[in-house]
Tab-separated table of C-alpha atoms and ligand atoms in Angstrom:
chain	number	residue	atom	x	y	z
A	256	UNK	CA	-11.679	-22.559	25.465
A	257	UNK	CA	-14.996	-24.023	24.046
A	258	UNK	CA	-16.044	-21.936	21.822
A	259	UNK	CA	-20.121	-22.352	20.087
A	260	UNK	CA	-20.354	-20.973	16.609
A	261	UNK	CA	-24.314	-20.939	15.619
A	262	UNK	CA	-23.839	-21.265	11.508
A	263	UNK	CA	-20.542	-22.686	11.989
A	264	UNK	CA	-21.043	-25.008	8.351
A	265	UNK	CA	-21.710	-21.801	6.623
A	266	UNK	CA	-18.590	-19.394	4.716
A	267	UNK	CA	-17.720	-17.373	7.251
A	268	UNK	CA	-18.164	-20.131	10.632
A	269	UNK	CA	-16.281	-22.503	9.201
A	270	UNK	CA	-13.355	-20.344	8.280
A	271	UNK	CA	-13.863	-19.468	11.998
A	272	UNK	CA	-13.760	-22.807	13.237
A	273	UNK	CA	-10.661	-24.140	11.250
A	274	UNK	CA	-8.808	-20.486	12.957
A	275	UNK	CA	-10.506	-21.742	16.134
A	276	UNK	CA	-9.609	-25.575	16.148
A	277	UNK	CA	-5.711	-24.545	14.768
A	278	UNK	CA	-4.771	-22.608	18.119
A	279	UNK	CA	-6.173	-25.643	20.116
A	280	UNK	CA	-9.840	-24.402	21.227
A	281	UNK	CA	-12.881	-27.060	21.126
A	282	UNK	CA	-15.254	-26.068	18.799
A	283	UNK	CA	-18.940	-26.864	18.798
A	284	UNK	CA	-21.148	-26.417	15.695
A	285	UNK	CA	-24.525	-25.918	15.814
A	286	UNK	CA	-26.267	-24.812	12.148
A	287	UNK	CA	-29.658	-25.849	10.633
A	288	UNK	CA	-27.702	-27.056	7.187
A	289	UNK	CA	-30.082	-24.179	5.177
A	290	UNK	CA	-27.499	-22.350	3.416
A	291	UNK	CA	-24.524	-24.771	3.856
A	292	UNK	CA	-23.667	-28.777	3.526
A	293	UNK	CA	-22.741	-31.393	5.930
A	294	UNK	CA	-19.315	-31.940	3.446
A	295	UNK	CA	-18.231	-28.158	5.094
A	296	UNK	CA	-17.656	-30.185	8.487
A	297	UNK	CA	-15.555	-32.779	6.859
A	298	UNK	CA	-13.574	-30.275	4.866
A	299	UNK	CA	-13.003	-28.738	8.457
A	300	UNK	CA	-11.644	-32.036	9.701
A	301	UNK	CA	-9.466	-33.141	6.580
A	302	UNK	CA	-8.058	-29.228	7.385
A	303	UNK	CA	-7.150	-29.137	10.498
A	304	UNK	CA	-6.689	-33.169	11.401
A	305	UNK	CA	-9.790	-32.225	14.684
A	306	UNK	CA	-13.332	-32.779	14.265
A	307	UNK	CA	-15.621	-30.344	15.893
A	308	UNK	CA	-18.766	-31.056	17.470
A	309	UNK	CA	-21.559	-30.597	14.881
A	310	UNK	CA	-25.336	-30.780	15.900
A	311	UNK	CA	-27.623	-30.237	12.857
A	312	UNK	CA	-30.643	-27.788	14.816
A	313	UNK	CA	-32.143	-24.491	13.989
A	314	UNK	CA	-31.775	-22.478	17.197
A	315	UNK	CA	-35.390	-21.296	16.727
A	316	UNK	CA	-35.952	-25.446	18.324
A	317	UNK	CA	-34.697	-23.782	21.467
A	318	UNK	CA	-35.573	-27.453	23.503
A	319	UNK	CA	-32.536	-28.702	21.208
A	320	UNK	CA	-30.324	-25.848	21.701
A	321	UNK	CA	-30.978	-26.127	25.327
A	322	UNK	CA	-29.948	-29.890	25.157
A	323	UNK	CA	-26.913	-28.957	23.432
A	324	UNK	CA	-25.617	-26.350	26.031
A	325	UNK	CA	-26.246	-28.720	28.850
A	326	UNK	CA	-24.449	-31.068	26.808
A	327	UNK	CA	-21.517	-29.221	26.003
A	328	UNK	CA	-21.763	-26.191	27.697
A	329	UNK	CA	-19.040	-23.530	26.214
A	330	UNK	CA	-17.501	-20.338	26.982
A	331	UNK	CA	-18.293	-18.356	24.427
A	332	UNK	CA	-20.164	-18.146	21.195
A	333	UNK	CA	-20.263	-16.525	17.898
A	334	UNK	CA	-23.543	-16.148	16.274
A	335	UNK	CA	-23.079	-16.231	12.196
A	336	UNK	CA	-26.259	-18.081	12.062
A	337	UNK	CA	-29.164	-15.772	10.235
A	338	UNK	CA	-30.404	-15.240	6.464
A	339	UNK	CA	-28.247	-13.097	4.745
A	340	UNK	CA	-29.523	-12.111	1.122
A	341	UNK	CA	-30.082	-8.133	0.885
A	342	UNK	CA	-32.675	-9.075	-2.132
A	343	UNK	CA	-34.509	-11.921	-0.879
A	344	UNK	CA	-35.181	-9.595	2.533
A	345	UNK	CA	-37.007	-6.715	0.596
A	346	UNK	CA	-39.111	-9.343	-0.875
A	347	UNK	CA	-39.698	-11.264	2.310
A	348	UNK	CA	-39.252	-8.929	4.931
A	349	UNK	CA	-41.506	-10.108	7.532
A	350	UNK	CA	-39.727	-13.838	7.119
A	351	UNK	CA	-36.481	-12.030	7.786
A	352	UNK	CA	-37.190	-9.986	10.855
A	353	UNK	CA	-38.659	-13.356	12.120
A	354	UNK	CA	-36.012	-15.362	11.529
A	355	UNK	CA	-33.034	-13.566	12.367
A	356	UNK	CA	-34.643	-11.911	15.592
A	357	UNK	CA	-36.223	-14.912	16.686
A	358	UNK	CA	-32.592	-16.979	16.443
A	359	UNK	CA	-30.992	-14.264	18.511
A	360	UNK	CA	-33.651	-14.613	20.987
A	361	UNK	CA	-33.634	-18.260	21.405
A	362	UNK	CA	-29.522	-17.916	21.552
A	363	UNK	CA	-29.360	-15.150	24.239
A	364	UNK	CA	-32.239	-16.874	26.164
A	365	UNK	CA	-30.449	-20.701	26.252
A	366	UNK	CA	-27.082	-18.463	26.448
A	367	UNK	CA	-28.810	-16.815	30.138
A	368	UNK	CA	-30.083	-19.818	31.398
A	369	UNK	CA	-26.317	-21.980	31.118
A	370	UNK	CA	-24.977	-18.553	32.882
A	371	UNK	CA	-23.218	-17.930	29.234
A	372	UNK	CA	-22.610	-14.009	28.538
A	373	UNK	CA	-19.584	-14.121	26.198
A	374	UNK	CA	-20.951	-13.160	22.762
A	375	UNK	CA	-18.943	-12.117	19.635
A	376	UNK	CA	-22.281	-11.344	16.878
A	377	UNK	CA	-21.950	-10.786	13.148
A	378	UNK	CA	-23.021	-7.540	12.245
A	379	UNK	CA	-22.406	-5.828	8.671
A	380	UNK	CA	-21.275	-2.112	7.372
A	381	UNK	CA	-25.033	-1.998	6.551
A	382	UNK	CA	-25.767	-1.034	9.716
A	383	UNK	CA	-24.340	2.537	7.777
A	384	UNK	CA	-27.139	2.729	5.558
A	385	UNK	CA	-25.070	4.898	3.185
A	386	UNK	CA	-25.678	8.186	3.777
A	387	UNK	CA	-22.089	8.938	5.372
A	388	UNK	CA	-18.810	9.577	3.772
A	389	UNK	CA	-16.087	6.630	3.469
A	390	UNK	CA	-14.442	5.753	5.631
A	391	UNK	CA	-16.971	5.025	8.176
A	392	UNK	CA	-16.039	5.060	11.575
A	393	UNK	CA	-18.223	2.971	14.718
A	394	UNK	CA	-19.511	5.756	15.055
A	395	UNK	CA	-21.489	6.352	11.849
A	396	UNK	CA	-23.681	3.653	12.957
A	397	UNK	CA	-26.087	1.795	13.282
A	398	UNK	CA	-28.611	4.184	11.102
A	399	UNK	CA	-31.783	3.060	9.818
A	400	UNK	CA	-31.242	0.576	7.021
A	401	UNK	CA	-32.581	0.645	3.484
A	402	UNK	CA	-33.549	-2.777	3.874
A	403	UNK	CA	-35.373	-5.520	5.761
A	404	UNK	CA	-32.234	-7.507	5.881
A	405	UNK	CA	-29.560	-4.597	7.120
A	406	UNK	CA	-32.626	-3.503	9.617
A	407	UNK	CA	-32.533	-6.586	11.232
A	408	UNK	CA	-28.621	-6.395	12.074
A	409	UNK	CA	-29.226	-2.529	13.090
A	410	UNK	CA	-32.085	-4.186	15.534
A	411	UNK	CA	-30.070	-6.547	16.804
A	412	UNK	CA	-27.037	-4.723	17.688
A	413	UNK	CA	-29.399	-2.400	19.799
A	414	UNK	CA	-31.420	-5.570	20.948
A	415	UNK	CA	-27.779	-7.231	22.314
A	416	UNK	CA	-26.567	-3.063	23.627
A	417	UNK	CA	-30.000	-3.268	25.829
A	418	UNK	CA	-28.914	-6.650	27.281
A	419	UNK	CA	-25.198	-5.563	28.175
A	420	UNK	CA	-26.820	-2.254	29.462
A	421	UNK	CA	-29.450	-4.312	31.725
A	422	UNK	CA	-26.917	-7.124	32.961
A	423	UNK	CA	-22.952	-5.514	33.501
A	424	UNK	CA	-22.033	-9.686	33.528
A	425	UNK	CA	-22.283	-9.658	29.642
A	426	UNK	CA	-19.683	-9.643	27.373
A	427	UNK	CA	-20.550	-8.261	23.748
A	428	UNK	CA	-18.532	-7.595	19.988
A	429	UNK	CA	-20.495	-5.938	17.461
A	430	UNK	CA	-18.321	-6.972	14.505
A	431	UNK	CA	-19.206	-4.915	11.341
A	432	UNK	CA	-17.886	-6.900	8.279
A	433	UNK	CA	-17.299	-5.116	5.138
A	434	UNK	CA	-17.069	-7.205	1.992
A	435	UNK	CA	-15.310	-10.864	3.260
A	436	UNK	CA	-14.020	-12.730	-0.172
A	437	UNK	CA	-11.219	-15.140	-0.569
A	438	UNK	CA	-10.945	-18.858	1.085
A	439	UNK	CA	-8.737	-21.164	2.992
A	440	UNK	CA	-5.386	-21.681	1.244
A	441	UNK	CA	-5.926	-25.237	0.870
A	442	UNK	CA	-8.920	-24.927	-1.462
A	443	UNK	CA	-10.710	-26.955	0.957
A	444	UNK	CA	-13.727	-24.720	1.867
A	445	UNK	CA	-15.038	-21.336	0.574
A	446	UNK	CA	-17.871	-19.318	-0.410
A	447	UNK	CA	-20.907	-21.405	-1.915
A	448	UNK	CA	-23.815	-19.494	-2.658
A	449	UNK	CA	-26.894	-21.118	-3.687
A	450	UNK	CA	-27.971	-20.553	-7.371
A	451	UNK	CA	-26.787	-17.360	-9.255
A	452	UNK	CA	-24.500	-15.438	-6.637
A	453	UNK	CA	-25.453	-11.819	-6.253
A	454	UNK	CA	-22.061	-10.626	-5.165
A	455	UNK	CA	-19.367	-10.095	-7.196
A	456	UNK	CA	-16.621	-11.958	-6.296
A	457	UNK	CA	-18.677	-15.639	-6.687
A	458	UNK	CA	-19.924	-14.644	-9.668
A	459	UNK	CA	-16.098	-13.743	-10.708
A	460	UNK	CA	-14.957	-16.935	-9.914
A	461	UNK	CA	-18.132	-18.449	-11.691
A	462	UNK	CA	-17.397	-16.933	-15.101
A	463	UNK	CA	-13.530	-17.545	-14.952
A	464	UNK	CA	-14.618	-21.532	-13.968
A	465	UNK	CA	-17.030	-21.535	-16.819
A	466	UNK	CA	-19.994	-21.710	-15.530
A	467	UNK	CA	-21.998	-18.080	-16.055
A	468	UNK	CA	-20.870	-16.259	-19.474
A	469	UNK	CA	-19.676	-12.657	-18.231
A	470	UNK	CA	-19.617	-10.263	-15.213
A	471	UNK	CA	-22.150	-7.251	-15.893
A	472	UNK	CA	-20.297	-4.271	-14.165
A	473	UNK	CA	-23.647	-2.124	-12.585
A	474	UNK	CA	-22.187	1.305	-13.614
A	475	UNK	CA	-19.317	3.150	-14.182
A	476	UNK	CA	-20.299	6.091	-14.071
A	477	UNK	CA	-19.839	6.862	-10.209
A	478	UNK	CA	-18.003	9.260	-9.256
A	479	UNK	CA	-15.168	7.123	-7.987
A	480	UNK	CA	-11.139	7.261	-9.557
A	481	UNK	CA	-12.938	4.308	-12.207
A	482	UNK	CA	-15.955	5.299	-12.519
A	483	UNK	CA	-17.241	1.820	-10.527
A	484	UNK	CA	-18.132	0.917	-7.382
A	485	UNK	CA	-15.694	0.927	-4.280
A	486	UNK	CA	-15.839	-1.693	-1.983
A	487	UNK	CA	-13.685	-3.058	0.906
A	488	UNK	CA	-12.764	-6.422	0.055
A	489	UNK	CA	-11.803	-8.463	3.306
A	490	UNK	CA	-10.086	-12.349	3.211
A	491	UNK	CA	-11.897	-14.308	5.242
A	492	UNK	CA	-9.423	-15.616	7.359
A	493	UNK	CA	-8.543	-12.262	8.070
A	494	UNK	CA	-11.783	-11.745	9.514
A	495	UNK	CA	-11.816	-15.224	11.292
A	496	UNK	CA	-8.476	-13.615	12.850
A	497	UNK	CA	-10.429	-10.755	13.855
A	498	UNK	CA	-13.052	-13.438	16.050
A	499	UNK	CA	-10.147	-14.709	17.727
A	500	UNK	CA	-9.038	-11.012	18.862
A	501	UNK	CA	-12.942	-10.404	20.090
A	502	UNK	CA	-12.693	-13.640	21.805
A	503	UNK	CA	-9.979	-12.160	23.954
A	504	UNK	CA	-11.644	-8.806	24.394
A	505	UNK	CA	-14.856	-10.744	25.777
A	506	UNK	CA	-12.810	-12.780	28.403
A	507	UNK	CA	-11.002	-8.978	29.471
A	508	UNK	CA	-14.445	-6.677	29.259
A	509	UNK	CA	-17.474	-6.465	30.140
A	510	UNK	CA	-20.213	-4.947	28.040
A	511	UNK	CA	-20.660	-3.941	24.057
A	512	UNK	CA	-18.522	-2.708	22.106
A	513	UNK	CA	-18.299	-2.330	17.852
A	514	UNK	CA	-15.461	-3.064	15.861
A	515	UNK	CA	-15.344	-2.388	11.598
A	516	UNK	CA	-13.929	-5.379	10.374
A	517	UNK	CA	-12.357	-4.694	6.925
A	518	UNK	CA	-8.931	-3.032	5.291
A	519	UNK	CA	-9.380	0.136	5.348
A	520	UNK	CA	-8.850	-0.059	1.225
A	521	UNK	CA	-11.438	0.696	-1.700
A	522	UNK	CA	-11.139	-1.116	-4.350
A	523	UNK	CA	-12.556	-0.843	-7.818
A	524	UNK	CA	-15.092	-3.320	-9.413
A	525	UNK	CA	-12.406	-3.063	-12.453
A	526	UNK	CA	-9.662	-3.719	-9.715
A	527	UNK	CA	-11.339	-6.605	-8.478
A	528	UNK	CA	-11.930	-8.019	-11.883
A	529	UNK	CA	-8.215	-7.366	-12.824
A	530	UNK	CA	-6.463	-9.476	-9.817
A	531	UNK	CA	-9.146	-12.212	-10.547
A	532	UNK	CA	-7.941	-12.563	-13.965
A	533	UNK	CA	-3.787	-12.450	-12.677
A	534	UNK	CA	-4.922	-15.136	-10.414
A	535	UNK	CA	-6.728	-17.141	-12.633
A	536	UNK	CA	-4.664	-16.702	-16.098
A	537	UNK	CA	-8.238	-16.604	-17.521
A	538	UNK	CA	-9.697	-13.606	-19.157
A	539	UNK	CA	-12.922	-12.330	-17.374
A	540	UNK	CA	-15.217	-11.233	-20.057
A	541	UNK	CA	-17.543	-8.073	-18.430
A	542	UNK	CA	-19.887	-5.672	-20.304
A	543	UNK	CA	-21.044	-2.298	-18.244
A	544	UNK	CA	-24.623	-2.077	-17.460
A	545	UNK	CA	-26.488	0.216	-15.490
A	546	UNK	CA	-26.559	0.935	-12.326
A	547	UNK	CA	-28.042	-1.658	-9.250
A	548	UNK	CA	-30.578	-0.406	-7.200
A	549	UNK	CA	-29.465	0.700	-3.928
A	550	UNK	CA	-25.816	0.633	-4.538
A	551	UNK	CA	-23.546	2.840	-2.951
A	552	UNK	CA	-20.733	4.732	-4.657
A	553	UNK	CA	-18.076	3.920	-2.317
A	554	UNK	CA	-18.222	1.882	0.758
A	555	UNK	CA	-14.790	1.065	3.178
A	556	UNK	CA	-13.800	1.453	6.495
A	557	UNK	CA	-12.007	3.203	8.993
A	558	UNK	CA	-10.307	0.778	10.885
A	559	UNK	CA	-8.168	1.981	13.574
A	560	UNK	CA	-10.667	1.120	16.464
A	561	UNK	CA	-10.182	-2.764	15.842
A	562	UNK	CA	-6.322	-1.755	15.298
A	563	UNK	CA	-6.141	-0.232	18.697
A	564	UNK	CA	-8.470	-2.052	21.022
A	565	UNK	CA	-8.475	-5.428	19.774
A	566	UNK	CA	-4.679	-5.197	17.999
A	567	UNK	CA	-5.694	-7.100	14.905
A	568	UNK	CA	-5.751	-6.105	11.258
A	569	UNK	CA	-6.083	-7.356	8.052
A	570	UNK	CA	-2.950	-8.664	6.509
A	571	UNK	CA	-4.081	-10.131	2.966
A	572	UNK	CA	-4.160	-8.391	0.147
A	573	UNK	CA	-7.112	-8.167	-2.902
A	574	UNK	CA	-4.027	-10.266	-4.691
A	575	UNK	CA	-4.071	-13.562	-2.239
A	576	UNK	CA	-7.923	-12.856	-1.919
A	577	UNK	CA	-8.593	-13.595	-5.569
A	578	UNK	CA	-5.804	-16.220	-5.365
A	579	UNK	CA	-7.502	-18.506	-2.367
A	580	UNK	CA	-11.210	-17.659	-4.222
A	581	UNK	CA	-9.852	-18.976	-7.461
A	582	UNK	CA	-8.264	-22.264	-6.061
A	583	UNK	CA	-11.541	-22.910	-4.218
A	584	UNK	CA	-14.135	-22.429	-7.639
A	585	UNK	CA	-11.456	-24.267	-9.591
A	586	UNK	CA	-11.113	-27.486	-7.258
A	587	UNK	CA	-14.884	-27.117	-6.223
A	588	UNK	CA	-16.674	-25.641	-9.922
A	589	UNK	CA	-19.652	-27.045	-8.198
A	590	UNK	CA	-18.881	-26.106	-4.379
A	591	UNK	CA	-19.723	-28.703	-1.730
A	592	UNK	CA	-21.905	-30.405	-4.222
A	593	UNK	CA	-18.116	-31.756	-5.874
A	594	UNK	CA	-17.552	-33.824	-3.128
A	595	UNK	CA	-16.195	-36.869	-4.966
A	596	UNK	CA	-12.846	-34.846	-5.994
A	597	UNK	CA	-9.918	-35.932	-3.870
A	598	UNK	CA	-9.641	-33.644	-1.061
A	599	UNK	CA	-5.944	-32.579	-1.321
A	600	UNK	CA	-5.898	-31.567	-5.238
A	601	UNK	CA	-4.946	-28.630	-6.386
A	602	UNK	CA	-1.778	-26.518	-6.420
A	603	UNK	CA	-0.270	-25.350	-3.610
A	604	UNK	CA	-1.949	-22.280	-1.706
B	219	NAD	P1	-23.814	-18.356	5.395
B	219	NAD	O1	-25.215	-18.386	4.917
B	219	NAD	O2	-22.777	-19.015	4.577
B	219	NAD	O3	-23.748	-18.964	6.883
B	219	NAD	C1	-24.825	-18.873	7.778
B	219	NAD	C2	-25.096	-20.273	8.321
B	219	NAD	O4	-26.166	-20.205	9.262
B	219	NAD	C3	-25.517	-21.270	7.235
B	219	NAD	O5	-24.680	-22.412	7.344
B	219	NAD	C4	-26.961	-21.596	7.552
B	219	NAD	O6	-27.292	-22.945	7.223
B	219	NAD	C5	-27.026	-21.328	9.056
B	219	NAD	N1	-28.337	-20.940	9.572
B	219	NAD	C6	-29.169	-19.972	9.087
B	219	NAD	N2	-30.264	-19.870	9.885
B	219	NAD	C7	-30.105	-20.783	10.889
B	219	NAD	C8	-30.881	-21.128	12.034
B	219	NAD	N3	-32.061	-20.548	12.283
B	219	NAD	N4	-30.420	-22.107	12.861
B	219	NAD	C9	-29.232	-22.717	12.610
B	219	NAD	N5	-28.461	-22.423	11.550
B	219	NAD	C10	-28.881	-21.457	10.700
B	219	NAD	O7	-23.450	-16.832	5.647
B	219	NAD	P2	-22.029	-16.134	5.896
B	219	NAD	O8	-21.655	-15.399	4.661
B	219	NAD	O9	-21.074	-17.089	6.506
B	219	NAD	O10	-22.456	-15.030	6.955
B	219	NAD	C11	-22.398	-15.283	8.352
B	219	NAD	C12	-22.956	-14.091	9.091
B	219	NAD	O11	-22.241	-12.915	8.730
B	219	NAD	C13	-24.429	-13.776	8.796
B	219	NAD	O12	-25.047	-13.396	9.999
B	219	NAD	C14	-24.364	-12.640	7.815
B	219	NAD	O13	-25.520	-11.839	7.885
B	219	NAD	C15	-23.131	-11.898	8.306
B	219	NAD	N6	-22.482	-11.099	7.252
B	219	NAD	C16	-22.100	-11.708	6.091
B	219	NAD	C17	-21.512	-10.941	5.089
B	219	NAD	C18	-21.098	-11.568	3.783
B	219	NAD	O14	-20.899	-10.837	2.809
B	219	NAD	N7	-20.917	-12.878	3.700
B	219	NAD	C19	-21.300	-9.551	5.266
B	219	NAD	C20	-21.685	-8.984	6.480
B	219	NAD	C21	-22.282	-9.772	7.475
B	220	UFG	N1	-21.256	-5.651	-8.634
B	220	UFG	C1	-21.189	-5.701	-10.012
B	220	UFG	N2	-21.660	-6.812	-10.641
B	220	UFG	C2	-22.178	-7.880	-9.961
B	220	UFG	C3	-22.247	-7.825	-8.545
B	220	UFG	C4	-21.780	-6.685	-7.907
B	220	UFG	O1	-20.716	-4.763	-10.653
B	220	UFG	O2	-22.599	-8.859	-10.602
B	220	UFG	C5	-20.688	-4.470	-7.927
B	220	UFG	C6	-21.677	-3.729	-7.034
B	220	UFG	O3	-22.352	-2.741	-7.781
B	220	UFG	C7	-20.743	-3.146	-5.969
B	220	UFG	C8	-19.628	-4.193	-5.841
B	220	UFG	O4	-19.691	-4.954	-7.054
B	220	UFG	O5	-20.152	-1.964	-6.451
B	220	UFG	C9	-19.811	-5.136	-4.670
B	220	UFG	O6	-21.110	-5.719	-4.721
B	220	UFG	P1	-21.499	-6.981	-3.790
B	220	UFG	O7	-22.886	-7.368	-4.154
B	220	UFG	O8	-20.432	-8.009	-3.886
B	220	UFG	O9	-21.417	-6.380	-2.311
B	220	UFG	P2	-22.243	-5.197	-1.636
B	220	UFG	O10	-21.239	-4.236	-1.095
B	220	UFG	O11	-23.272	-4.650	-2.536
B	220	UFG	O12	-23.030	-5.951	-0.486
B	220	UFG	C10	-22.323	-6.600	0.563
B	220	UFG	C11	-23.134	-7.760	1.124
B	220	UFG	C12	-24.372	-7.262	1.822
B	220	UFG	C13	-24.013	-6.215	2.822
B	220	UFG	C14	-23.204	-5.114	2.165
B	220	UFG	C15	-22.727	-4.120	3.174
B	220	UFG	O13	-23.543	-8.624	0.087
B	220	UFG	O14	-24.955	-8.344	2.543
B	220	UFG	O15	-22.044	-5.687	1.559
B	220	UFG	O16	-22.002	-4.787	4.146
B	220	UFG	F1	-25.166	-5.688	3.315
């Protein structure tokens, strides 16, 4: 199959696309180079010994995405492409609803006009909003978000349900990550946020490397079996897995359907911080602070849906996770931006 990923040079995409190129598909990559770096698509390459298609455009330049579907028309696509940063979006909401509505639009419209109607869309658990008990089921959800960034994904899965409803020829996945850490065993791509990460497992990986001072731990005094928050940790090539099994849904079904993408396993802040220092032999130095605004307690899924409809599940555990993160910061301490290193150092995955 050819398969489009919009934000295919970005952390999630290009995990995709190395999953994608492996079992033989063509992959075309289409991604405006905002949050990623051309040296993504080479890593991709050096990978998986087959170069995908890459055209640098911002799918809001719908002319060029139109080019590129005439060009290349595919079978499917998967639509990572959007801005992603909880903060950023309360601060900038109306830049947010633009951007990541007015991408969709541009896709779906090219996407109906090349008679394309197999879509797999990145969604997020914060379409739950919080105000239901872990585990969430699909069901929980979408619920209005506490922020500009989560509201958009809530918008857009009932934007893309109205188009499945209206037209019985498309083909939808809702995919509802939960918290995807970890990298390609080869240490070859991985997670490279821009600046100061906000999540916690970068800016693990960033103190064990060296380059921030200490984790602050935002409260431990939730009423979890630690005290801090619960999250569910996913590895990313689990989740690329779980693509693959919504790519074969899409070419069985018609319509929309959503799918939790995670483990189905809290684990601590503490926990998290533990198997990143195993992994890394390297002390993590943390001091508690208070509590971040907006934070949940607890936050995992209920995954049997994806178990049972799509048969895929997440086989890593939080151990390889922190493993595969810790071989990426330590061969890349500056991400894509340490291009010169050779591209096969590092120890074994
Ligand atoms: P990322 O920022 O690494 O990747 C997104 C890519 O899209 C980047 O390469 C960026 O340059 C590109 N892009 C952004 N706007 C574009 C546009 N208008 N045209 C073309 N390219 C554009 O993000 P990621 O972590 O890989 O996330 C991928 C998707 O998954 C996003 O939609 C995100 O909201 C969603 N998601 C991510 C997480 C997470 O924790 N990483 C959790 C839940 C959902
Ligand atoms: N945390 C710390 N210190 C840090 C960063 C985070 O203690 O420096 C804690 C948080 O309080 C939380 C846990 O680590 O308990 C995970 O926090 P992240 O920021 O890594 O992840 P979130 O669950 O808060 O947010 C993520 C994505 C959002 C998405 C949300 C729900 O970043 O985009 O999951 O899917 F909306």
């Amino acid at each position: 199959m050819r398969i489009l990923i919009t934000g295919g040079a970005g952390y999630i995409g290009s995990h995709t696309a190395v999953t994608l190129l492996d079992r033989g598909d063509e992959v075309v990559i289409v991604d405006n180079l905002s949050n990623s770096s051309a040296e993504a698509i080479r890593r991709i390459t050096a990978i998986t010994g087959r170069e995908p298609l890459f055209r640098q455009l911002d799918l809001r330049d719908e002319h060029l995405l139109d080019e590129e579907f005439a060009a290349n028309r595919p079978d499917a696509v998967i639509h990572f492409a959007g801005l992603k940063a909880v903060g950023e979006s309360v601060a900038q909401p109306l830049r947010y609803y633009a951007h990541n509505l007015d991408a969709t639009f541009a896709l779906l419209r090219t996407m109906e006009a090349h008679d394309v109607r197999r879509l797999v869309f990145s969604s997020s658990a914060t379409v739950y909003g919080g105000g239901q008990v872990a585990p969430y089921t699909e069901d929980d959800g979408p619920i209005v978000s506490t922020n500009p960034y989560g509201q958009s994904k809530a918008m857009l899965e009932r934007i893309l349900s109205d188009v499945a409803e209206a037209d019985p020829r498309w083909s939808i996945a809702l995919l509802r990550y939960f918290n995807p850490i970890g990298a390609h065993p080869s240490g070859l791509i991985g997670e490279d946020p821009n600046g100061i990460p906000n999540n916690l497992a970068p800016y693990i990986t960033q103190v064990a490397v060296g380059r921030l001072d200490e984790v602050t731990v935002y409260g431990d005094d939730y009423d979890t079996a630690d005290g801090t928050g619960e999250r569910d940790y996913i590895h990313v090539d689990d989740l690329a897995a779980g693509h693959v099994a919504a790519l074969s849904w899409l070419a069985d079904n018609t319509g929309v359907r959503a799918w939790n993408l995670g483990t189905g396993v809290p684990t601590s802040v503490l926990e998290l911080i533990a198997a990143f220092e195993a992994a890394s032999g390297t002390e993590i130095p943390y001091r508690v602070g208070g509590r971040r605004a907006g934070d949940l307690a607890s936050a995992w899924a209920d995954v049997s849906r994806a178990r049972k409809e799509l048969g895929w599940e997440a086989r890593r555990t939080v151990s390889d996770m922190a493993r595969h993160s810790w071989n990426w910061q330590r061969n890349n301490p500056d991400g894509f931006a340490t291009a010169a290193r050779p591209l096969t150092d590092g120890d074994a995955p």
